Tab-separated table of C-alpha atoms in Angstrom:
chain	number	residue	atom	x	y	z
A	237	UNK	CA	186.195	149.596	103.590
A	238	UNK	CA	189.072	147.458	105.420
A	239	UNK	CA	188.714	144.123	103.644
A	240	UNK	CA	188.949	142.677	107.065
A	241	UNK	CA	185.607	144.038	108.087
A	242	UNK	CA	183.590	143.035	105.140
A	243	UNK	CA	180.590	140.373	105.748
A	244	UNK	CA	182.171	137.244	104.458
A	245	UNK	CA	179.575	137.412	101.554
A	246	UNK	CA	181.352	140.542	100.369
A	247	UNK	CA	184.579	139.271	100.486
A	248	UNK	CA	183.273	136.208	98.508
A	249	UNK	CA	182.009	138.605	95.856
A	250	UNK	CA	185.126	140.430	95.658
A	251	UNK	CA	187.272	137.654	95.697
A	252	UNK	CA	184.905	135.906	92.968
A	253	UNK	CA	185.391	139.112	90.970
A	254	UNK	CA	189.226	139.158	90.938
A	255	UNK	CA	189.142	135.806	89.738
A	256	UNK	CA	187.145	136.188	87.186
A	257	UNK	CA	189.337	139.316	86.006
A	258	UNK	CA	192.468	137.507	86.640
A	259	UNK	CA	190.742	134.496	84.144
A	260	UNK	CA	190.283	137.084	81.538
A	261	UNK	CA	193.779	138.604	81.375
A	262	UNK	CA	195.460	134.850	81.845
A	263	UNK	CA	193.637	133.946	78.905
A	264	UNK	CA	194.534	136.949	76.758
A	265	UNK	CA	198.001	135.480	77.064
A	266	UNK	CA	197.753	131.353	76.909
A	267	UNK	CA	195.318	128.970	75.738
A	268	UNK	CA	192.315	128.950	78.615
A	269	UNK	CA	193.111	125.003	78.774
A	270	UNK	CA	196.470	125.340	80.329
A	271	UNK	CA	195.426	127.762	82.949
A	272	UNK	CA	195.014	126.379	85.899
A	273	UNK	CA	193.713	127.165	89.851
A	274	UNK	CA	197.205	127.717	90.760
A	275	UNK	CA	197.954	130.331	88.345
A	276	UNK	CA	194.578	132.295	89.204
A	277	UNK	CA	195.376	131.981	93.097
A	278	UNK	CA	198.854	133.524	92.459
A	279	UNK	CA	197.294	136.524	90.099
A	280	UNK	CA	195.476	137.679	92.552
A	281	UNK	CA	197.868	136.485	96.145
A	282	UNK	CA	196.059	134.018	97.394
A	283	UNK	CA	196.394	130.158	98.169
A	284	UNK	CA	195.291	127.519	95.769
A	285	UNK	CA	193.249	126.105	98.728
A	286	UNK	CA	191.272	129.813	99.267
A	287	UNK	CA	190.086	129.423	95.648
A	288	UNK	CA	187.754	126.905	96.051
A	289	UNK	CA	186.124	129.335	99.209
A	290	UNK	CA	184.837	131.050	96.682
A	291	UNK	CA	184.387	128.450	93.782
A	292	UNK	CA	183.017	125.065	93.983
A	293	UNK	CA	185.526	124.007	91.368
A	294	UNK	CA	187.698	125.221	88.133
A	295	UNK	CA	184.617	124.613	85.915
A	296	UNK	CA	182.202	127.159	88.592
A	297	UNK	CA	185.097	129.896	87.719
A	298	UNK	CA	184.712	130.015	83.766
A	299	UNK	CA	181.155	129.544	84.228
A	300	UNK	CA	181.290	132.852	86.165
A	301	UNK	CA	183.981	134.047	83.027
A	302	UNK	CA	181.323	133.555	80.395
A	303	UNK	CA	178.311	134.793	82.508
A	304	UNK	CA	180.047	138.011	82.592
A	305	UNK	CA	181.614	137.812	78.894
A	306	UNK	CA	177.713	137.430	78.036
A	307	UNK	CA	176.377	140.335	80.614
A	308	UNK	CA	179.112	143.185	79.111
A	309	UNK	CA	179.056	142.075	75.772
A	310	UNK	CA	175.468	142.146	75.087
A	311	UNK	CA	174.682	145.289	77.081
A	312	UNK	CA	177.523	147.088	74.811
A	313	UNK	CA	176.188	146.010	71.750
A	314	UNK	CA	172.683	146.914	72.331
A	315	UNK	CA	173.730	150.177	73.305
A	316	UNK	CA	175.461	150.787	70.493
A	317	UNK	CA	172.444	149.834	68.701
A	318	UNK	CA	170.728	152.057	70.385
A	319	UNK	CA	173.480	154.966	69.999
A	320	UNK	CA	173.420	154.283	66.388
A	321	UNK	CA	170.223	154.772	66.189
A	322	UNK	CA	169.625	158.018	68.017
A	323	UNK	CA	173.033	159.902	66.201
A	324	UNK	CA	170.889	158.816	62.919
A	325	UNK	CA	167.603	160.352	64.284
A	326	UNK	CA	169.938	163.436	65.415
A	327	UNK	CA	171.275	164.026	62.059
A	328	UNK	CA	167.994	163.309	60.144
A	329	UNK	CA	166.340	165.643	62.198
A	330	UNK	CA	169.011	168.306	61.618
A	331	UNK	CA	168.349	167.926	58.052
A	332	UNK	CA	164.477	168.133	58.223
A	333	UNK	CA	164.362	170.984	59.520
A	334	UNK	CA	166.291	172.771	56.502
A	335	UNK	CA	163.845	173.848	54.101
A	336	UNK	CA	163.787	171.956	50.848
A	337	UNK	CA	166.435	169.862	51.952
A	338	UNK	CA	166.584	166.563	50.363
A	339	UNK	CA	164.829	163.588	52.354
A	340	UNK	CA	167.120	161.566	53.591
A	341	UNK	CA	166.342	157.126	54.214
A	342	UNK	CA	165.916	155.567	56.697
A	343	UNK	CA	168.838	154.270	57.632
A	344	UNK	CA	168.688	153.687	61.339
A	345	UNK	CA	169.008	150.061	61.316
A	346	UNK	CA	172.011	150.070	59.047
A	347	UNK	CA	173.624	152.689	61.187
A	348	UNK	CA	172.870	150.465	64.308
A	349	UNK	CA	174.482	147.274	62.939
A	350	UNK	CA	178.069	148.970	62.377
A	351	UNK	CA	177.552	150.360	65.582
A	352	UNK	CA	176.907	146.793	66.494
A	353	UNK	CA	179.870	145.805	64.614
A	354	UNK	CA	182.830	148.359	65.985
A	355	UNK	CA	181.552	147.892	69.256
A	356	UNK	CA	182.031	144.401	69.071
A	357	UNK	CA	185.366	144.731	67.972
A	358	UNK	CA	186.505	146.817	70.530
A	359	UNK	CA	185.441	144.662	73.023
A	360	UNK	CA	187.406	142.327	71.938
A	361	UNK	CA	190.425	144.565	72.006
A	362	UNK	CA	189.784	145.206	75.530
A	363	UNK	CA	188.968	141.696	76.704
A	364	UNK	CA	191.133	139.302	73.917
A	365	UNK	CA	190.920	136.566	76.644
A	366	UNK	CA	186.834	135.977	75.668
A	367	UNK	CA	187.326	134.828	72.046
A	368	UNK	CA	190.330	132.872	73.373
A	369	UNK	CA	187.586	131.297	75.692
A	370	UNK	CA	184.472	131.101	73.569
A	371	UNK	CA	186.914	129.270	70.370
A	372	UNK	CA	188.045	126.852	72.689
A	373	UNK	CA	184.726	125.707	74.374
A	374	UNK	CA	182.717	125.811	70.557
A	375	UNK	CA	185.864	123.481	69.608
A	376	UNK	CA	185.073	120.901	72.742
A	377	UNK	CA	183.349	117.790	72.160
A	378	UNK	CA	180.291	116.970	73.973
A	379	UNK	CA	177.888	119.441	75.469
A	380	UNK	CA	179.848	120.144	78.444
A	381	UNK	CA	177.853	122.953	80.881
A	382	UNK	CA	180.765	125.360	79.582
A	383	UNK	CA	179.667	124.979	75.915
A	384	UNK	CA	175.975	125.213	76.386
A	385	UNK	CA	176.825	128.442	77.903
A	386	UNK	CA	178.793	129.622	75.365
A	387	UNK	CA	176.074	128.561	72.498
A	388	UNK	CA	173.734	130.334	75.010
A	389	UNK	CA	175.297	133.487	74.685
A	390	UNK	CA	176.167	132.964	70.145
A	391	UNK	CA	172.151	132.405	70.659
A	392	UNK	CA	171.257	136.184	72.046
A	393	UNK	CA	174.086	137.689	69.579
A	394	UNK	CA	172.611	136.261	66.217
A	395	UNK	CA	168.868	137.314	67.849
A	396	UNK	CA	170.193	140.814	68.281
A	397	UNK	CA	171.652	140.969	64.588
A	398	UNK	CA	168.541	139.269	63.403
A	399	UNK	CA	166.467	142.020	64.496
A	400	UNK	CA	168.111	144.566	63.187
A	401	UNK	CA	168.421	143.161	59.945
A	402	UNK	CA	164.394	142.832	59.770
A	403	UNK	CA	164.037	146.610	60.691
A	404	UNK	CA	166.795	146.772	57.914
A	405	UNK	CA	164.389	145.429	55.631
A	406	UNK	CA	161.341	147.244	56.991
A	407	UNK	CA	163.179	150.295	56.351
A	408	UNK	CA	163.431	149.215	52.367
A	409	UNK	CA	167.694	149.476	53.473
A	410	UNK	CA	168.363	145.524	52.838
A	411	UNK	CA	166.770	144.037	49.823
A	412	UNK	CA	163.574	141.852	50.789
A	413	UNK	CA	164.445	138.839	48.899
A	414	UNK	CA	167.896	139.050	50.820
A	415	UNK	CA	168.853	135.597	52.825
A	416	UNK	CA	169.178	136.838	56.526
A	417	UNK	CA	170.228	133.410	58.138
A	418	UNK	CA	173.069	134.208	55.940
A	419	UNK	CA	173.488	137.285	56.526
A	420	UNK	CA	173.751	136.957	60.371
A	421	UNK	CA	176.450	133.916	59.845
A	422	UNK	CA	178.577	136.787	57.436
A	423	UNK	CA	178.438	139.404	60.183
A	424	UNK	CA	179.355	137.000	62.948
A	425	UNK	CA	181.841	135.238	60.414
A	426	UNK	CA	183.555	138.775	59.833
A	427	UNK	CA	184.072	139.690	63.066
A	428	UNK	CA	185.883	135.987	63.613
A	429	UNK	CA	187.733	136.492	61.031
A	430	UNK	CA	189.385	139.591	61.829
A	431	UNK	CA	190.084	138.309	65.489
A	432	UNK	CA	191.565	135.395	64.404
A	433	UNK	CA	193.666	137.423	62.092
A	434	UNK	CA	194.779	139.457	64.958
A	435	UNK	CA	195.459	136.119	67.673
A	436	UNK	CA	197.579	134.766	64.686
A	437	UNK	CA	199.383	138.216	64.570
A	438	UNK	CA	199.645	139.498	67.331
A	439	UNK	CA	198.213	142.925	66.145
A	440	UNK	CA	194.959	143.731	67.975
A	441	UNK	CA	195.293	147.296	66.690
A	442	UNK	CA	194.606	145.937	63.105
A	443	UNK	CA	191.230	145.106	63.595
A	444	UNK	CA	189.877	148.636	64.172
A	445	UNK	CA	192.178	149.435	61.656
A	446	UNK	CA	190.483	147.004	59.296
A	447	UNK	CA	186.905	147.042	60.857
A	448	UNK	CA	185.381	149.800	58.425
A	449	UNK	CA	186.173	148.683	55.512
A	450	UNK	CA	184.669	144.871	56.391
A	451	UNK	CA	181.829	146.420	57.382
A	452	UNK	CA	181.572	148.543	54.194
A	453	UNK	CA	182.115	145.373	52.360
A	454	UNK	CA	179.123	143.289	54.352
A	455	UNK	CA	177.032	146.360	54.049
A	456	UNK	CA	177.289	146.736	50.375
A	457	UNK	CA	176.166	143.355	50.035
A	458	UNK	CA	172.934	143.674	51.707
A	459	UNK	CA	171.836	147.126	50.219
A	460	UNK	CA	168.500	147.102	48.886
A	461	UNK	CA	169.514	148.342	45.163
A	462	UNK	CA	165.632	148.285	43.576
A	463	UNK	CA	164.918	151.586	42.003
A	464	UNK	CA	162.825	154.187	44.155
A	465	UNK	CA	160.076	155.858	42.923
């Protein structure tokens, strides 16, 4: 459709859209703080002035950034909870149906939290502006509408992990007596580590490089290693 004949709502919506996008790849490159109106308006060939058409201000636009940081991240990562889950069910019910095959755990759960986990960091490989975004606004003082956001979305991540480290349990996977509060803050804490690693380098390629083998190390830890009978 010629842009020219869209309802002005539409072209608000687009126009909102390519500012959000041009937010994410701005930050990807420089610190979030020194980005300004001007820079977005000349991303995507505008005028500074046409910005605020579409935005009440420069605070409205990274609201809009994080709303849609939280929307795509969380509906990736339950998916791949939910993939992980069904290509464990697939290969489980491959094996059940060989006779006298050995019966194989449950191990669903696990299976859905590195799921969980290299999803995760290939989002962030794909959009490195977010953790750019969500470091700086944790960092801020004061509970500015930006931050509550931001804790908002940390709020539905840990949930998410939380859960599946209770069907972890359920599933005799994670060892009952295991601290999960903790656990969630190790999971989390991995997957900031390794993106900090690769902002400080420079080498986003590392961390799916590296991603396995921290997982293998977190999941180790939270085995269940009591005896079965």
């Amino acid at each position: 459709m010629n842009p020219s004949l869209q309802h002005p709502k539409q072209r608000t919506e687009v126009r909102q859209a390519s500012l959000v996008e041009a937010a994410l790849q701005l930050a990807a490159k420089h610190s979030p703080a020194e980005i300004t109106t001007g820079d977005l308006a000349e991303a995507i060939g505008i005028s500074q002035g046409a910005v605020f058409k579409h935005f009440a201000s420069k605070e409205a636009i990274w609201l809009s950034v994080i709303d849609w940081a939280t929307s795509t991240l969380i509906t990736r990562l339950q998916a791949a909870a939910l993939q992980g889950d069904a290509s464990h069910q697939a290969i489980h019910g491959r094996c059940a149906m060989v006779p006298h095959a050995e019966e194989t755990p449950p191990l669903s759960a696990l299976l859905a939290l590195k799921a969980v986990f290299m999803a995760h960091v290939d989002f962030v490989m794909t959009y490195p502006g977010v953790p750019r975004i969500i470091f700086q606004e944790l960092q801020s003082p004061g509970d500015s509408a930006l931050k509550l956001r931001v804790q908002s979305l940390m709020q539905r991540y840990r949930q998410l992990i939380m859960q599946l480290l209770q069907q972890a349990v359920q599933q005799r996977r994670v060892a009952p007596d295991a601290d999960l509060q903790a656990a969630v803050v190790l999971f989390i804490g991995a997957i900031q580590g390794l993106v900090m690693q690769a902002m400080i380098s420079g080498d986003l390629a590392a961390m799916a490089q590296q991603a396995s083998g921290v997982f293998a190390i977190f999941e180790h830890g939270m085995l269940d290693k009591r005896p079965s009978f």
